[in-house]
Coordinates of C-alpha atoms in Angstrom, one line a residue:
Chain A
K20 CA 113.5 82.4 69.6
A21 CA 112.3 82.3 73.2
G22 CA 115.0 82.2 75.9
V23 CA 115.2 80.2 79.0
T24 CA 112.0 80.5 81.0
Q25 CA 111.8 80.0 84.7
T26 CA 108.7 79.9 86.8
P27 CA 107.7 81.2 89.2
R28 CA 109.8 84.4 89.3
Y29 CA 109.1 85.1 92.9
L30 CA 107.8 83.0 95.8
I31 CA 107.6 83.0 99.5
K32 CA 107.5 79.8 101.5
T33 CA 107.5 78.8 105.2
R34 CA 110.2 76.8 106.9
G35 CA 109.4 73.1 106.6
Q36 CA 107.5 73.4 103.3
Q37 CA 108.6 72.2 100.0
V38 CA 108.9 74.0 96.7
T39 CA 109.1 73.1 93.0
L40 CA 110.7 75.4 90.5
S41 CA 110.4 74.9 86.7
C42 CA 112.7 75.6 83.8
S43 CA 111.9 75.5 80.1
P44 CA 115.2 75.5 78.1
I45 CA 115.7 77.1 74.7
S46 CA 114.0 75.1 72.0
G47 CA 116.4 72.3 70.9
H48 CA 118.6 72.5 73.9
R49 CA 119.0 69.2 75.7
S50 CA 121.0 70.2 78.8
V51 CA 119.6 72.0 81.8
S52 CA 121.7 73.0 84.8
W53 CA 120.6 74.5 88.1
Y54 CA 122.5 77.0 90.3
Q55 CA 121.9 78.6 93.6
Q56 CA 123.0 82.2 94.1
T57 CA 123.2 83.8 97.5
P58 CA 124.9 87.1 98.4
G59 CA 127.5 85.4 100.5
Q60 CA 128.3 82.3 98.4
G61 CA 127.9 83.5 94.8
L62 CA 126.8 81.0 92.2
Q63 CA 126.9 77.4 93.3
F64 CA 126.2 74.4 91.0
L65 CA 123.3 72.2 92.0
F66 CA 123.0 69.6 89.2
E67 CA 122.8 69.1 85.5
Y68 CA 120.5 67.0 83.4
F69 CA 121.0 65.9 79.8
S70 CA 118.5 63.8 77.9
E71 CA 116.6 63.1 81.1
T72 CA 119.6 61.8 83.0
Q73 CA 121.4 63.5 85.8
R74 CA 125.0 64.0 84.6
N75 CA 126.5 65.8 87.5
K76 CA 125.6 66.9 91.0
G77 CA 127.0 69.6 93.3
N78 CA 127.5 69.5 97.0
F79 CA 124.0 70.0 98.2
P80 CA 122.0 67.9 100.7
G81 CA 119.5 65.4 99.5
R82 CA 116.7 67.8 100.2
F83 CA 117.6 69.3 96.8
S84 CA 116.5 67.1 93.9
G85 CA 115.6 67.6 90.2
R86 CA 114.4 65.8 87.1
Q87 CA 114.2 66.4 83.4
F88 CA 111.3 65.4 81.2
S89 CA 111.4 64.1 77.6
N90 CA 110.7 67.6 76.2
S91 CA 113.9 68.8 78.1
R92 CA 111.9 70.9 80.6
S93 CA 113.3 70.5 84.1
E94 CA 112.1 70.9 87.6
M95 CA 114.0 71.2 90.8
N96 CA 112.5 70.5 94.2
V97 CA 113.6 71.5 97.7
S98 CA 111.9 69.7 100.6
T99 CA 111.8 70.7 104.2
L100 CA 112.8 74.3 103.5
E101 CA 115.3 76.1 105.7
L102 CA 115.8 79.8 106.1
G103 CA 119.2 79.4 104.4
D104 CA 117.5 78.1 101.2
S105 CA 116.5 81.7 100.5
A106 CA 118.2 82.5 97.3
L107 CA 118.0 83.2 93.6
Y108 CA 117.8 79.8 91.7
L109 CA 119.1 80.0 88.2
C110 CA 118.6 77.6 85.4
A111 CA 121.0 77.4 82.5
S112 CA 120.2 75.9 79.1
S113 CA 122.7 74.4 76.8
L114 CA 122.5 72.7 73.4
D115 CA 124.9 69.9 74.3
L116 CA 127.8 69.1 76.7
S117 CA 130.5 71.0 74.7
G118 CA 130.3 73.9 77.0
N119 CA 130.1 76.3 74.1
T120 CA 126.4 77.5 74.3
I121 CA 125.1 78.2 77.8
Y122 CA 122.2 80.6 78.4
F123 CA 120.7 81.5 81.8
G124 CA 117.1 82.2 82.7
E125 CA 116.0 85.1 84.8
G126 CA 115.9 83.0 87.9
S127 CA 113.4 82.2 90.6
W128 CA 113.6 84.3 93.8
L129 CA 112.8 82.1 96.8
T130 CA 112.3 83.6 100.2
V131 CA 111.9 81.2 103.2
V132 CA 110.3 82.8 106.3
Chain B
K15 CA 141.8 72.7 93.2
N16 CA 140.1 74.5 90.3
Q17 CA 139.5 78.1 91.3
V18 CA 138.5 81.4 89.7
E19 CA 139.4 84.6 91.5
Q20 CA 138.3 88.1 90.5
S21 CA 139.4 91.5 91.5
P22 CA 138.5 94.1 92.6
Q23 CA 135.5 92.9 94.6
S24 CA 133.8 96.2 93.9
L25 CA 134.5 99.3 91.9
I26 CA 133.0 102.7 91.5
I27 CA 133.7 104.8 88.4
L28 CA 132.3 108.0 86.8
E29 CA 130.2 107.8 83.7
G30 CA 132.3 108.0 80.6
K31 CA 135.4 106.5 82.2
N32 CA 137.1 103.3 81.3
C33 CA 137.8 100.4 83.7
T34 CA 139.4 97.0 83.7
L35 CA 138.3 94.0 85.7
Q36 CA 140.6 91.1 86.5
C37 CA 140.2 87.3 86.6
N38 CA 142.8 84.7 87.6
Y39 CA 142.1 81.0 87.3
T40 CA 143.8 77.8 88.1
V41 CA 141.5 75.5 86.1
S42 CA 143.3 72.9 84.0
P43 CA 142.7 71.5 81.5
F44 CA 140.8 74.5 80.3
S45 CA 138.1 74.6 77.5
N46 CA 136.9 78.2 77.5
L47 CA 136.5 81.4 79.6
R48 CA 133.5 83.6 79.7
W49 CA 132.5 86.9 81.0
Y50 CA 128.9 87.4 82.1
K51 CA 127.1 90.6 83.1
Q52 CA 124.4 90.2 85.8
D53 CA 122.0 92.9 86.8
T54 CA 120.6 92.7 90.3
G55 CA 118.0 90.1 90.5
R56 CA 118.4 89.0 86.9
G57 CA 120.1 86.1 85.2
P58 CA 123.6 86.4 83.9
V59 CA 124.0 87.4 80.3
S60 CA 127.0 86.3 78.3
L61 CA 129.3 89.1 77.1
T62 CA 132.2 87.1 75.6
I63 CA 133.5 83.6 75.4
M64 CA 137.1 82.7 74.5
T65 CA 138.8 79.4 73.9
F66 CA 142.3 78.8 75.2
S67 CA 143.7 79.7 71.7
E68 CA 142.1 83.2 71.6
N69 CA 143.8 86.3 73.0
T70 CA 141.0 88.9 72.7
K71 CA 137.3 89.1 72.0
S72 CA 135.2 92.2 71.8
N73 CA 131.5 92.9 72.2
G74 CA 130.7 96.5 71.6
R75 CA 132.3 98.5 74.5
Y76 CA 133.4 95.3 76.2
T77 CA 136.8 93.8 75.4
A78 CA 138.0 90.6 77.0
T79 CA 141.6 89.4 76.9
L80 CA 143.1 86.1 77.8
D81 CA 146.6 85.0 78.6
A82 CA 146.5 81.2 78.8
D83 CA 150.1 81.1 79.9
T84 CA 149.7 83.2 83.0
K85 CA 146.0 82.0 83.4
Q86 CA 144.8 85.6 83.5
S87 CA 141.9 87.3 81.8
S88 CA 140.6 90.9 81.9
L89 CA 137.4 92.6 80.9
H90 CA 137.9 96.2 79.7
I91 CA 134.8 98.5 79.6
T92 CA 135.2 101.6 77.5
A93 CA 133.3 104.8 77.9
S94 CA 131.2 103.5 80.7
Q95 CA 127.4 104.1 80.9
L96 CA 125.1 104.1 83.9
S97 CA 123.6 100.9 82.5
D98 CA 127.0 99.2 83.0
S99 CA 126.3 99.1 86.7
A100 CA 126.1 95.4 87.4
S101 CA 128.1 92.4 88.6
Y102 CA 130.6 91.0 86.2
I103 CA 131.3 87.3 86.6
C104 CA 134.3 85.4 85.2
V105 CA 133.4 81.8 84.4
V106 CA 135.8 79.0 83.4
S107 CA 134.8 75.8 81.8
P108 CA 137.2 72.8 82.2
S109 CA 137.8 70.5 79.3
F110 CA 134.4 69.4 77.9
R111 CA 135.7 65.8 77.9
S112 CA 134.5 65.7 81.5
G113 CA 131.1 64.7 80.0
Y114 CA 129.1 67.6 81.4
N115 CA 128.8 71.3 81.3
K116 CA 130.8 72.1 84.4
L117 CA 131.3 75.8 85.0
I118 CA 133.5 77.3 87.7
F119 CA 132.4 80.8 88.7
G120 CA 134.3 83.7 90.2
A121 CA 132.7 85.6 92.9
G122 CA 132.2 88.6 90.6
T123 CA 133.1 92.3 90.6
R124 CA 130.4 94.7 91.5
L125 CA 130.6 97.8 89.3
A126 CA 128.8 101.0 90.0
V127 CA 128.8 103.8 87.4
H128 CA 128.0 107.2 88.9
P129 CA 126.9 110.2 86.9

């Protein structure tokens, strides 16, 4: 079965712009989590959605937002981009909230210039 | 504070040699511990997952051990191959009764296997 699909894989944006990243979880999975990975900070939790509801949120400014649709697909949006937002954004798909089945997508590489 | 610490930060070994990566955690209560392999620019791929009641779990040349009493885990790689060059991340999940999939990540160990 298909894995976690993230689009786009690579993108370049200019400071001040906004960006939307998409994540399609594994079929049947209802939980989608987002993470930011930078060389200096490692993997940092952004937020998690389950059945279209945000269940948990990390310590990121309000410029970072997300949503989940009825088909479990999720999007995250970053507004007013800053240079420091350059990172690999990873999406993780999970069947439920038991923590037993979590699969990552390949990520979206965002470069802010 | 829930933390996951990994050592060494980086490691270089010769092809064919074995190596062991360490993970210490302070997460409590604890649901499970995972080891992920992450190639540069790719998403993490799960190698092993162990609950608090398991002591060891193998996946091919990868063997993870867990000591829940000392809150330590290790990942042993046998007969290393060039393709093992990657970052290895230890991830701990607190009790799932928290109501969400909360993962606490270590900073990772960067492994380089040289011919």
